[in-house]
Tab-separated table of C-alpha atoms and ligand atoms in Angstrom:
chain	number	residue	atom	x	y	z
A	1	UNK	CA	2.452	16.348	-2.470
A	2	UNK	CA	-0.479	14.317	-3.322
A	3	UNK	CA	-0.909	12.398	-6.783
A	4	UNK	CA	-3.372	9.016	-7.332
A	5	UNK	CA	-0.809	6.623	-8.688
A	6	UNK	CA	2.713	7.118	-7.727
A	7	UNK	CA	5.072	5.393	-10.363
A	8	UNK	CA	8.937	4.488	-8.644
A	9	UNK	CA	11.077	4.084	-12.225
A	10	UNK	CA	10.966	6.589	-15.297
A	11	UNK	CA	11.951	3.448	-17.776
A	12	UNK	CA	10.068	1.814	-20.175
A	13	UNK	CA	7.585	0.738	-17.608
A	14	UNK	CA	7.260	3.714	-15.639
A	15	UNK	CA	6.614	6.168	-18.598
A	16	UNK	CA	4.344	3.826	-20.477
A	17	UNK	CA	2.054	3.797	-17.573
A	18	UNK	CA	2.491	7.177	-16.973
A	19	UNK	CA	1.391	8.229	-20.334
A	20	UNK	CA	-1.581	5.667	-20.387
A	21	UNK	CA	-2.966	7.206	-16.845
A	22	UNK	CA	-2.517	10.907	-18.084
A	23	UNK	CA	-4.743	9.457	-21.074
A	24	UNK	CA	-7.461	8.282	-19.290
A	25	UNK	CA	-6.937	11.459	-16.707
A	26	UNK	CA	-5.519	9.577	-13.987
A	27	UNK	CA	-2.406	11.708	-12.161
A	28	UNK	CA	0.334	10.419	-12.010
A	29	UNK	CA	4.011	11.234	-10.359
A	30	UNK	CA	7.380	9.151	-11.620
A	31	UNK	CA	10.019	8.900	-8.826
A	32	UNK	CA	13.058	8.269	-10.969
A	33	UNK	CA	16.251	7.687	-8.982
A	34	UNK	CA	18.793	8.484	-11.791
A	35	UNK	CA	19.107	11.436	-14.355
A	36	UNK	CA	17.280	11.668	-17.659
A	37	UNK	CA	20.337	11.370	-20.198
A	38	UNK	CA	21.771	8.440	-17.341
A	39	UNK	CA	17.933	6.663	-18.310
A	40	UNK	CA	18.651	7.185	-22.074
A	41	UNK	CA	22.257	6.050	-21.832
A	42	UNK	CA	21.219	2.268	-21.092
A	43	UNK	CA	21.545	-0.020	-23.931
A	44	UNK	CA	19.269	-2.303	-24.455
A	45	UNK	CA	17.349	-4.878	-26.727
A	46	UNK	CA	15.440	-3.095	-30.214
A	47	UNK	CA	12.287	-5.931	-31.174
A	48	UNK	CA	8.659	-4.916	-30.559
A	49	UNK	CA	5.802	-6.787	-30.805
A	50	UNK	CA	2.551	-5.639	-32.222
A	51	UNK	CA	1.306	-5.101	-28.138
A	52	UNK	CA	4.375	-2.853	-27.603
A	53	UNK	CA	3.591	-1.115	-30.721
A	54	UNK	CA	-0.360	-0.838	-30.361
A	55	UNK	CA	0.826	0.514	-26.429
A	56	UNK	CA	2.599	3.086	-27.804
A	57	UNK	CA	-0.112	4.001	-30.643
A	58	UNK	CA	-2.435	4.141	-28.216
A	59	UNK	CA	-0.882	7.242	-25.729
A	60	UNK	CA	0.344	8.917	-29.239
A	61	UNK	CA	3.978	8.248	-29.295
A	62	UNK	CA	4.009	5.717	-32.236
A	63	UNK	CA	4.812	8.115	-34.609
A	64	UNK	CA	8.411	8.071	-34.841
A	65	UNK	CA	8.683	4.597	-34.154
A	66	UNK	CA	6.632	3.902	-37.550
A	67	UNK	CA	8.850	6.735	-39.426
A	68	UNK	CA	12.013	4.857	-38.119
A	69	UNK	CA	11.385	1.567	-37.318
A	70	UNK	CA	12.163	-1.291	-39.312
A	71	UNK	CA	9.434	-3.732	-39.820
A	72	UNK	CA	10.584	-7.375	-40.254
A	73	UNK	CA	8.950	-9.883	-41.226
A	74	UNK	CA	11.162	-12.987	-40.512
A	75	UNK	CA	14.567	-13.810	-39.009
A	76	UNK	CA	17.287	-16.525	-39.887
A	77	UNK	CA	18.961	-19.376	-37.859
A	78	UNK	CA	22.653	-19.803	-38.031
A	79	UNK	CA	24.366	-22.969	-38.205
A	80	UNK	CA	26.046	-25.985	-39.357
A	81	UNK	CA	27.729	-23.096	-41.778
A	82	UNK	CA	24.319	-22.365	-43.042
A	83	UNK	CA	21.616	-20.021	-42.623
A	84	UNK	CA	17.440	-20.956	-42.211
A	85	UNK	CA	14.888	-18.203	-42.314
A	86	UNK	CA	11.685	-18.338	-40.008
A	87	UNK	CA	9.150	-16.674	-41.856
A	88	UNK	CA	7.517	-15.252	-39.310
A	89	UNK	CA	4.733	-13.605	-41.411
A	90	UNK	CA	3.553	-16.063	-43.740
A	91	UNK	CA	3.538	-18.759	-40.721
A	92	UNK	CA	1.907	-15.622	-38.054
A	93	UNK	CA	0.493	-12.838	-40.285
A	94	UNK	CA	2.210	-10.735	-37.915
A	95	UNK	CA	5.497	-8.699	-38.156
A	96	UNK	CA	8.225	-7.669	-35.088
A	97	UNK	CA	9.061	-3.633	-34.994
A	98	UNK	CA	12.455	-3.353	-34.577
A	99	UNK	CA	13.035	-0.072	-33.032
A	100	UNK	CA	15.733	0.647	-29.894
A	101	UNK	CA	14.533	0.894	-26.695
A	102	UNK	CA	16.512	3.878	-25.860
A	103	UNK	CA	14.595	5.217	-29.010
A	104	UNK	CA	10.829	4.090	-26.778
A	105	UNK	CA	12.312	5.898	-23.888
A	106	UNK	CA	12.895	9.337	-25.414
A	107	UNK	CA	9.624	9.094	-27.300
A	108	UNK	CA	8.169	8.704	-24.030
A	109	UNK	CA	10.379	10.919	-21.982
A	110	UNK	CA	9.924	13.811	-24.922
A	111	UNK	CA	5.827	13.179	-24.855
A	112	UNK	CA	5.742	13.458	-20.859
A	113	UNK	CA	7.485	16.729	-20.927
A	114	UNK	CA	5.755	18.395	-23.697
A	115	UNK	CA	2.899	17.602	-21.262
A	116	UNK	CA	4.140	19.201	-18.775
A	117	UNK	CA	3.701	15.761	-16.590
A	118	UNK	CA	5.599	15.611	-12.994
A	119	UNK	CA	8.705	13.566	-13.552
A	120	UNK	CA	11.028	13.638	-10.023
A	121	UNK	CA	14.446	12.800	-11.391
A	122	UNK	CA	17.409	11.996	-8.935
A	123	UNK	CA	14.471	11.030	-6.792
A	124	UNK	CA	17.205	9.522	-4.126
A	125	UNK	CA	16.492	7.196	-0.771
A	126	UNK	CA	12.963	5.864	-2.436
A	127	UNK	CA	10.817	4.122	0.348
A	128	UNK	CA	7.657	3.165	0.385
A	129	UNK	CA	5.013	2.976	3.300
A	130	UNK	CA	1.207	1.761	4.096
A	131	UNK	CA	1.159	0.044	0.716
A	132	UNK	CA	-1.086	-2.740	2.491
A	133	UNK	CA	-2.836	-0.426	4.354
A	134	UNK	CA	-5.358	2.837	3.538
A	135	UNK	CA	-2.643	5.339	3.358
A	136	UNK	CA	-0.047	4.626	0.872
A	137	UNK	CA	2.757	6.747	0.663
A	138	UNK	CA	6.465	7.108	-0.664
A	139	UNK	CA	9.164	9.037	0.912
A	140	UNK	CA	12.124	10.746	-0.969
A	141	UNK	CA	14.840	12.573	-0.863
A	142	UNK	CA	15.549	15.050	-3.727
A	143	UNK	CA	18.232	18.170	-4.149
A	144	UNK	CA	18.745	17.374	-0.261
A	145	UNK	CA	15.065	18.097	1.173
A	146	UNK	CA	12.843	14.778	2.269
A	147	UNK	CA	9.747	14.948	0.717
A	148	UNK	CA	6.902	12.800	1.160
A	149	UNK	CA	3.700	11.727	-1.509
A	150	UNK	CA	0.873	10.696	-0.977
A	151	UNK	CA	-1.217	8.637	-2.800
A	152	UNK	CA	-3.735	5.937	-3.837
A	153	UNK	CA	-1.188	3.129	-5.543
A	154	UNK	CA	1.930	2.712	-6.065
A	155	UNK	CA	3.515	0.775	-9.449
A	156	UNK	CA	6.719	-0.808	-8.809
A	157	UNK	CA	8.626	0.314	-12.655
A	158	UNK	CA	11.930	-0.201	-11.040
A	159	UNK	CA	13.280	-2.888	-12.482
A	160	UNK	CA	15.354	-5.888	-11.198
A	161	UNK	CA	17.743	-3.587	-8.371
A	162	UNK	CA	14.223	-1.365	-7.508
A	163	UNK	CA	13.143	-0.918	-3.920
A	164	UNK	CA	9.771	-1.641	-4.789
A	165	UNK	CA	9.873	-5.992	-4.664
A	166	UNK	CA	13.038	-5.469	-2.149
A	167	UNK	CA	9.861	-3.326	0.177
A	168	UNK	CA	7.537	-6.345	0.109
A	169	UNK	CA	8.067	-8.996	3.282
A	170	UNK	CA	9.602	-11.651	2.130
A	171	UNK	CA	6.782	-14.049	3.354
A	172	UNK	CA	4.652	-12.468	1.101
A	173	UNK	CA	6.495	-13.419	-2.327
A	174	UNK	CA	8.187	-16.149	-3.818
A	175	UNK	CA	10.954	-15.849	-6.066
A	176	UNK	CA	11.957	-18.286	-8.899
A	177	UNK	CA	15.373	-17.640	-10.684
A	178	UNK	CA	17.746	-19.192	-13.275
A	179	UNK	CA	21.126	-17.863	-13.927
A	180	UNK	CA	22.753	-18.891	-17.054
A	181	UNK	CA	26.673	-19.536	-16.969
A	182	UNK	CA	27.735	-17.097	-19.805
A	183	UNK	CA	27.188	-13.441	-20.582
A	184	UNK	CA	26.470	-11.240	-23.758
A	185	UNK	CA	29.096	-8.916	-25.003
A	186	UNK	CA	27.398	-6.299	-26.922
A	187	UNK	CA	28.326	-3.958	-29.270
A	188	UNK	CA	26.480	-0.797	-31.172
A	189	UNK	CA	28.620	0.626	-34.307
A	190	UNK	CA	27.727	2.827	-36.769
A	191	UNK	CA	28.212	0.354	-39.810
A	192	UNK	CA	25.456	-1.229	-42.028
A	193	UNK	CA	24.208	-4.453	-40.830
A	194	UNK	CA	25.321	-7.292	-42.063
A	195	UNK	CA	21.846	-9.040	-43.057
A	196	UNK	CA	18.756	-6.595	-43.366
A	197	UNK	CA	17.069	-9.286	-40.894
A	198	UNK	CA	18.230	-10.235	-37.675
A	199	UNK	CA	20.838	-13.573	-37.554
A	200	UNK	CA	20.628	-15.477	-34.464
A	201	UNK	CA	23.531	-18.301	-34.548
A	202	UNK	CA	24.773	-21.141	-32.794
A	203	UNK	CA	28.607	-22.189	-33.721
A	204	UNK	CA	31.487	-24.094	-32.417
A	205	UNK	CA	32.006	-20.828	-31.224
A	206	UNK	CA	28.596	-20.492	-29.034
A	207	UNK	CA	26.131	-18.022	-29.546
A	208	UNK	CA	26.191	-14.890	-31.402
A	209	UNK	CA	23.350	-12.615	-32.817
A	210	UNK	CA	23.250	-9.732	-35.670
A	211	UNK	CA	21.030	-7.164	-35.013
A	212	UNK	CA	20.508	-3.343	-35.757
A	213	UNK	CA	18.991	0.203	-34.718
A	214	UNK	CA	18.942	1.493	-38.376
A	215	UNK	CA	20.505	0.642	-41.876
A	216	UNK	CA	23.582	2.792	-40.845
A	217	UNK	CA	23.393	0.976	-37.014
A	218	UNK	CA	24.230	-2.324	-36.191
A	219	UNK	CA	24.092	-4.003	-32.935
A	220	UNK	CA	26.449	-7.301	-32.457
A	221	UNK	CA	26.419	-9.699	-29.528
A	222	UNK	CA	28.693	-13.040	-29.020
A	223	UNK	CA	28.872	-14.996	-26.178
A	224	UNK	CA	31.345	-14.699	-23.460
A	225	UNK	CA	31.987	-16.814	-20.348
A	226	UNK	CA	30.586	-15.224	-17.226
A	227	UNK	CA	34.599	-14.144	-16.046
A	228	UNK	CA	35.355	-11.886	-19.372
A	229	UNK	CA	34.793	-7.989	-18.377
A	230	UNK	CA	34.743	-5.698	-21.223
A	231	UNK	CA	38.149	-3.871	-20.936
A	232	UNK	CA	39.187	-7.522	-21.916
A	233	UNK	CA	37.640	-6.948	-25.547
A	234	UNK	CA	39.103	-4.816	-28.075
A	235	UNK	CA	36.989	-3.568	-31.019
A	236	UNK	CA	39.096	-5.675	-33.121
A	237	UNK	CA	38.934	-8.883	-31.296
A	238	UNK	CA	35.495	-8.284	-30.976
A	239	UNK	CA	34.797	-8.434	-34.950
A	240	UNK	CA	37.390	-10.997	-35.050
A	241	UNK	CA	35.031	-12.954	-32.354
A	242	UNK	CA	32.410	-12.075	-34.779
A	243	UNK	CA	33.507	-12.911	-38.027
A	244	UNK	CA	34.109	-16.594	-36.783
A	245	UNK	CA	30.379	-17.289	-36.248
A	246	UNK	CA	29.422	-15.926	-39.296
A	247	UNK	CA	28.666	-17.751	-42.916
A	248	UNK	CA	30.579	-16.969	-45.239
A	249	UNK	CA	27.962	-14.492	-47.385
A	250	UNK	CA	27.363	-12.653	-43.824
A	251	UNK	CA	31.510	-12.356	-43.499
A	252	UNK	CA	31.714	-11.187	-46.997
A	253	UNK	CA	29.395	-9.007	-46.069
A	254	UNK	CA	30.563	-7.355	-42.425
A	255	UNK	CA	31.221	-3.857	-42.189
A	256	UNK	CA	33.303	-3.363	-39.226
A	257	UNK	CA	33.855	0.251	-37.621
A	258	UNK	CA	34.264	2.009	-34.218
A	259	UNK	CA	32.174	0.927	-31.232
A	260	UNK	CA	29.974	3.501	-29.329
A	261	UNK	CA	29.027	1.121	-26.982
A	262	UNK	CA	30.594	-2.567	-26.256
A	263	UNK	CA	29.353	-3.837	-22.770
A	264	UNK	CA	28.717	-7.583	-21.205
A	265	UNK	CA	24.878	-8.398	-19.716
A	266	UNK	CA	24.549	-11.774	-17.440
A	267	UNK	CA	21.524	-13.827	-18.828
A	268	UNK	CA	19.138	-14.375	-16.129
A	269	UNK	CA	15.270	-15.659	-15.831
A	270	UNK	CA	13.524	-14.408	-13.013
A	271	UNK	CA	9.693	-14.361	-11.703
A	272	UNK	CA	8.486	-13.131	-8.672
A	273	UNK	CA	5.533	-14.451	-7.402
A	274	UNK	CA	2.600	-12.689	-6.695
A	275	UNK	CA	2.720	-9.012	-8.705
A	276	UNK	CA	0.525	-7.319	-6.206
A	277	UNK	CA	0.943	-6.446	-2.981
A	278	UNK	CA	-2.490	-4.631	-1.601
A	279	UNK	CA	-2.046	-1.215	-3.381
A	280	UNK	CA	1.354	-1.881	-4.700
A	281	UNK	CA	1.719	-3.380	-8.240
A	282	UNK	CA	4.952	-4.760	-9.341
A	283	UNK	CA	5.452	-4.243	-13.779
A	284	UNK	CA	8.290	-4.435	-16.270
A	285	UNK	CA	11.579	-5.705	-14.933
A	286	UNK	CA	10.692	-5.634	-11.167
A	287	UNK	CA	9.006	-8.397	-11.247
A	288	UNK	CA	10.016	-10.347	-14.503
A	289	UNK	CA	13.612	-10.825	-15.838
A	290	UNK	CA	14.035	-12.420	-19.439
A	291	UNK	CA	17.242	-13.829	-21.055
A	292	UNK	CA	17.628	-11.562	-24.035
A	293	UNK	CA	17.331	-14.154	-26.522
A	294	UNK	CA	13.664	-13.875	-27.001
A	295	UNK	CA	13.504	-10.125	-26.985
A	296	UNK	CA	10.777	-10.498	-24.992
A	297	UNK	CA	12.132	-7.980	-21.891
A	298	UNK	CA	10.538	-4.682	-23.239
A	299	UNK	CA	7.337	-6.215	-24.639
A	300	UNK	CA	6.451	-8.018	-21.197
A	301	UNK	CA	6.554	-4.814	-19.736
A	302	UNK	CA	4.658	-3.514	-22.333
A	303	UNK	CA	2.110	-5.968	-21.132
A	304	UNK	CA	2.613	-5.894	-17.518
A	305	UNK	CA	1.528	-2.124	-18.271
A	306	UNK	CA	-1.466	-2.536	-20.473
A	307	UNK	CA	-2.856	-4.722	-17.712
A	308	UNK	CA	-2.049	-2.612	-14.923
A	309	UNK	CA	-3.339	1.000	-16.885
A	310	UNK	CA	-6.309	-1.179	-17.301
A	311	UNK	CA	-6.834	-1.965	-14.083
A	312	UNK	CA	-6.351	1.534	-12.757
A	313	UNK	CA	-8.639	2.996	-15.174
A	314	UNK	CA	-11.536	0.392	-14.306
A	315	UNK	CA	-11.181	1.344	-10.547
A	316	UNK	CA	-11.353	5.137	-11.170
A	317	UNK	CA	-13.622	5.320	-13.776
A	318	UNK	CA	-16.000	2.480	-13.225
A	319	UNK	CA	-15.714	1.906	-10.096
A	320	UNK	CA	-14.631	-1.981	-9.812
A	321	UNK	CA	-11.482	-3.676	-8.861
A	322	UNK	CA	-11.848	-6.893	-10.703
A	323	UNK	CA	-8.763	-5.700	-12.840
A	324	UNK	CA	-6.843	-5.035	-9.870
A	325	UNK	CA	-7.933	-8.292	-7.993
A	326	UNK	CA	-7.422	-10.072	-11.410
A	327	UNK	CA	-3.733	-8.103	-12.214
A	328	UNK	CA	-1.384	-10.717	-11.116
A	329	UNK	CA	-3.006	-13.226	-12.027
A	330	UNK	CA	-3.411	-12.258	-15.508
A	331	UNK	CA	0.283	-11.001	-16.208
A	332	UNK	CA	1.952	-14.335	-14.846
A	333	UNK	CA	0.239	-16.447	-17.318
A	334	UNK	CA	1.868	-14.141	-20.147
A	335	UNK	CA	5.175	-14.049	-18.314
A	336	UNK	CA	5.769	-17.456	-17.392
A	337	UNK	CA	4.817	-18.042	-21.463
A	338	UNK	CA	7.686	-15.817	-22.128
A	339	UNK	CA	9.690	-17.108	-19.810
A	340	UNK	CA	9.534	-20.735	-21.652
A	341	UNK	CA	10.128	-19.219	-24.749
A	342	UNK	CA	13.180	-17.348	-23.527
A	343	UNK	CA	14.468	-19.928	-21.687
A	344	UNK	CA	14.619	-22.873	-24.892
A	345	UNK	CA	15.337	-20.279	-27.395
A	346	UNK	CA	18.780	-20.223	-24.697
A	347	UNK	CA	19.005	-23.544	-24.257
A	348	UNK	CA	18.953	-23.999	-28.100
A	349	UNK	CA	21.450	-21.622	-29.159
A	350	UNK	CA	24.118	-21.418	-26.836
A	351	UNK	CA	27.253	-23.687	-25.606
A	352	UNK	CA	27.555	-24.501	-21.682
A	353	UNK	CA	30.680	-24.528	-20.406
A	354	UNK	CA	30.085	-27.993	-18.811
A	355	UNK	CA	28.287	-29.729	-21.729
A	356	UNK	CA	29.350	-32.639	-23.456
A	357	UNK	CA	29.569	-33.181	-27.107
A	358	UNK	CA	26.107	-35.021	-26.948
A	359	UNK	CA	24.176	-31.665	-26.073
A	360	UNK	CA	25.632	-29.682	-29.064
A	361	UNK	CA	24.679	-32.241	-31.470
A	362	UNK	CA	21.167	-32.750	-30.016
A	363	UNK	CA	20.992	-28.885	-30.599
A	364	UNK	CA	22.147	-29.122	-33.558
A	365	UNK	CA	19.636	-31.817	-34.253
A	366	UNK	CA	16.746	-29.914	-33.192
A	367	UNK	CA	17.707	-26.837	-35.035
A	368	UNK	CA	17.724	-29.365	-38.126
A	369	UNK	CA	13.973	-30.748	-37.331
A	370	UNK	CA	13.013	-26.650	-36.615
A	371	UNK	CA	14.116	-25.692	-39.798
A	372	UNK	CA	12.422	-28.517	-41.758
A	373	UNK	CA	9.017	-29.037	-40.020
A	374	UNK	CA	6.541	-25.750	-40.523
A	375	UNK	CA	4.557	-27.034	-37.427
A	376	UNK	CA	7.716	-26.050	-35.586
A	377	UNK	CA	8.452	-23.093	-37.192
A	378	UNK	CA	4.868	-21.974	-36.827
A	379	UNK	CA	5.596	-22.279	-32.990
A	380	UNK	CA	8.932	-20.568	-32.578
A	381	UNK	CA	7.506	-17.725	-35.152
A	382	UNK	CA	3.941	-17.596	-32.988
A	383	UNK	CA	5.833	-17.074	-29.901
A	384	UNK	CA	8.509	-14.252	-31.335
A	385	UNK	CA	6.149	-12.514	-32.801
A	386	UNK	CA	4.233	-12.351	-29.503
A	387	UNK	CA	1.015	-14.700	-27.994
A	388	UNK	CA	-2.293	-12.828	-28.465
A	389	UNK	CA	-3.075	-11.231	-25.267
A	390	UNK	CA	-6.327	-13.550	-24.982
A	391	UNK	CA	-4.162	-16.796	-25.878
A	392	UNK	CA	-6.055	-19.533	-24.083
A	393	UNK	CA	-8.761	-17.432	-22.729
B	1	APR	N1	14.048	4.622	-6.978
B	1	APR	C1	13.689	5.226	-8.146
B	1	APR	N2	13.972	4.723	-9.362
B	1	APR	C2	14.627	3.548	-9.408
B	1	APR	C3	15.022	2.853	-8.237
B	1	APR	C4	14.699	3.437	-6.989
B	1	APR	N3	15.028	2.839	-5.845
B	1	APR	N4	15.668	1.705	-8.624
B	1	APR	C5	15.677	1.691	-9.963
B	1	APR	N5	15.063	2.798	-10.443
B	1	APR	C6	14.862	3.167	-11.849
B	1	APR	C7	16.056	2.857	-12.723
B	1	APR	O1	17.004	3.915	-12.690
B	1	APR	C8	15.401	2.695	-14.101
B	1	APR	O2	15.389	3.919	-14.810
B	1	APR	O3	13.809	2.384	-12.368
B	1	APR	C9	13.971	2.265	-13.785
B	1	APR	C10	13.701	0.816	-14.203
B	1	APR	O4	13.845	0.729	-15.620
B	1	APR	P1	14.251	-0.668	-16.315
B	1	APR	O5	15.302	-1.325	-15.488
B	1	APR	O6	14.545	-0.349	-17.755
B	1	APR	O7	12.954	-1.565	-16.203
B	1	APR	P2	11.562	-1.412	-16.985
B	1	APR	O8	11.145	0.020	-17.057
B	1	APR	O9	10.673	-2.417	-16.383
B	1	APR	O10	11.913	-1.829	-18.488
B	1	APR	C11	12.088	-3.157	-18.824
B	1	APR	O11	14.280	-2.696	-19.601
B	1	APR	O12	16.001	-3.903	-18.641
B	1	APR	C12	15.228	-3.779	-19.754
B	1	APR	O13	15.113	-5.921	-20.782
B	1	APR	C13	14.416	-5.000	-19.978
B	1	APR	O14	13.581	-4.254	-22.023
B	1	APR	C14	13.231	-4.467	-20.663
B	1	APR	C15	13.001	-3.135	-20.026
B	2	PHB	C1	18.876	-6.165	-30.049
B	2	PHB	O1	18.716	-5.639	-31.173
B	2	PHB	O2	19.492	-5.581	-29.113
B	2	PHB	C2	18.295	-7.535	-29.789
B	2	PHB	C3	17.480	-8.109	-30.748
B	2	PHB	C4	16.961	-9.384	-30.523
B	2	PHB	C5	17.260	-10.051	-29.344
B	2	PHB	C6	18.076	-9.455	-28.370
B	2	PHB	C7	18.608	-8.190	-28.598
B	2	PHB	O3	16.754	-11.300	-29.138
């Protein structure tokens, strides 16, 4: 088999590139190593910023997401007993979507089909050849036969555990990583949330965050230390968890139910250094990792995407690789931006197991200044909302 851009990961990424290519008439394969409904069963964050949404406009999958979504237009800080609202809008003129990403994936994975576009899934034993040379090419192995496709590029969609960075020689990248020493526990319930805007807080307790997927879906996250596992976590310990970082309006206000999903996510920052490798491209999660405290893991991918479409397109249609030469180059800045942000945003809000009483009360101090200075509102609000994609050009 033969396509021009083979894509290894049918997530976010993968499909968003995917459907951009097919736009601009570009074929495309997705080598996904996992089933469909396994690719929709992953949990994960719900805020998009106006690139994510503008992304998905653009290849004609918005429409649900505007139908569904839930626009916001600011978010509140928890603590000291109290809670502060950023408002993001009047300080950004911009809004966040918040809209699952489970909810992105089938949009995509529903559009791709009705297309009839080639989607390999259970794509197994992924390797991939030549990408520094003339004749790229990935092997697989799928319902037992080894197939091989050819092709001009590969994009690395794989995510963090992908074979894509693992296939580049380590010589050839650098790798910079912080691991944070606590975990999220998360839970999705079918109950109304709590605030109609997203509470991020920072307690005695450590961190905990109210989110949602709907006005009948709420998504709930506290901190846990990095030993807990999930079986350790009842539903009802996990509200009772809750209810102590809330104020007491929010606690008056928590409707607790079943969980249909509870699971615990390490917090992690991650670059790899550079994102192209001759005709191999590395987007989305396989070469960035966020904490999730910025949402900012879907909507760097998002990015990492529109660059890389962009490049693609230039080379076929206009025949110029200043995209391509310019790719990496172009999605680090954005990244490493991202990175910042995600990284004090977790500094800010959660307790370290080592720290002394001095950190919590500088935190505490700074969360007072945020709250009270709109220079420094502006700036947290600017950068959750999303940098323009030609900040600082
Ligand atoms: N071969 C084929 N597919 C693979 C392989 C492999 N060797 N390894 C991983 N995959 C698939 C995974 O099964 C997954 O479906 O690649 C896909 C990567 O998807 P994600 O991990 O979701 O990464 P990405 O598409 O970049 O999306 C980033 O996901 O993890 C969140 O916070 C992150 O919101 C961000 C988003
Ligand atoms: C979520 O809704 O899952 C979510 C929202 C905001 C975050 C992280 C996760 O910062």
């Amino acid at each position: 088999m033969r396509t021009q851009v083979a894509i290894i990961g049918g997530g976010p990424s993968g499909l968003l590139l995917g459907a951009l290519l097919h736009k601009a008439g570009i074929d495309n394969v997705i080598l996904e190593r996992q089933t469909g409904d396994y690719v929709l069963g992953r949990i994960r964050a719900g805020v998009l910023e106006q690139v994510a949404v503008a992304a998905l406009d653009e290849v004609g999958v918005g429409a649900r997401m505007h139908k569904e979504g839930l626009v916001h237009g600011g978010f509140e800080l928890l603590f000291g007993g109290k809670r502060h609202r950023i408002d993001m809008h009047s300080l950004t003129g911009h809004i966040v979507m918040v809209y699952g990403q489970t909810e992105v994936t089938r949009d995509l994975m529903n559009d791709r089909a009705a297309k009839g576009l080639t989607t390999v899934y259970e794509a197994k034993e992924v390797s991939l050849h030549d990408f520094d040379g003339t004749t790229p090419h990935v092997i697989y192995v799928h319902n037992g036969q080894t197939h091989r496709l050819d092709c001009d590029f590969i994009a690395g969609c794989d995510g963090f555990h992908g074979v894509s960075r693992a296939s580049v020689p380590k010589q050839a990248i650098r790798e910079y990583e912080k691991v944070y020493p606590f975990g999220w526990l998360g839970m999705l319930s079918d109950t109304p949330p709590v605030s109609h805007e997203l509470i991020y807080a920072n307690t005695d307790h450590g961190f905990a965050l109210c989110s949602m997927r709907s006005p009948t879906r709420s998504r709930y996250y506290v901190q846990v230390p990095l030993t807990d596992k999930v079986e350790q976590w009842s539903d009802e310990r996990f509200w009772d968890q809750l209810r102590l970082h809330l104020d007491d309006e929010a606690r008056a206000n928590l409707v607790t139910g079943p969980s249909i999903e509870k699971s615990i996510a390490p917090l992690r920052s991650f670059v790899a250094e550079p994102l192209r490798f001759g005709r191999l491209f590395l987007a989305g999660d396989a070469g960035h990792i966020v904490p999730p405290t910025g949402a900012k893991g879907l909507n760097l991918a998002a990015t990492d995407v529109k660059y890389l479409g962009s490049a693609l397109i230039e080379h076929y249609q206009h025949k110029s690789d200043q995209g391509i030469d310019h790719y990496s180059e172009r999605c680090l800045r954005r990244i490493w931006r991202a990175e910042r942000f995600s990284w004090w945003f977790t500094m800010l809000m959660h307790r370290f197991p080592d720290e002394s009483g001095f950190n919590h009360k500088v935190q505490l101090a700074e969360l007072d200044y945020l709250v009270h200075s709109e220079s420094a509102m502006r700036s947290v609000a600017e950068n959750y909302v999303g940098l323009p994609l030609n900040f600082g050009e």
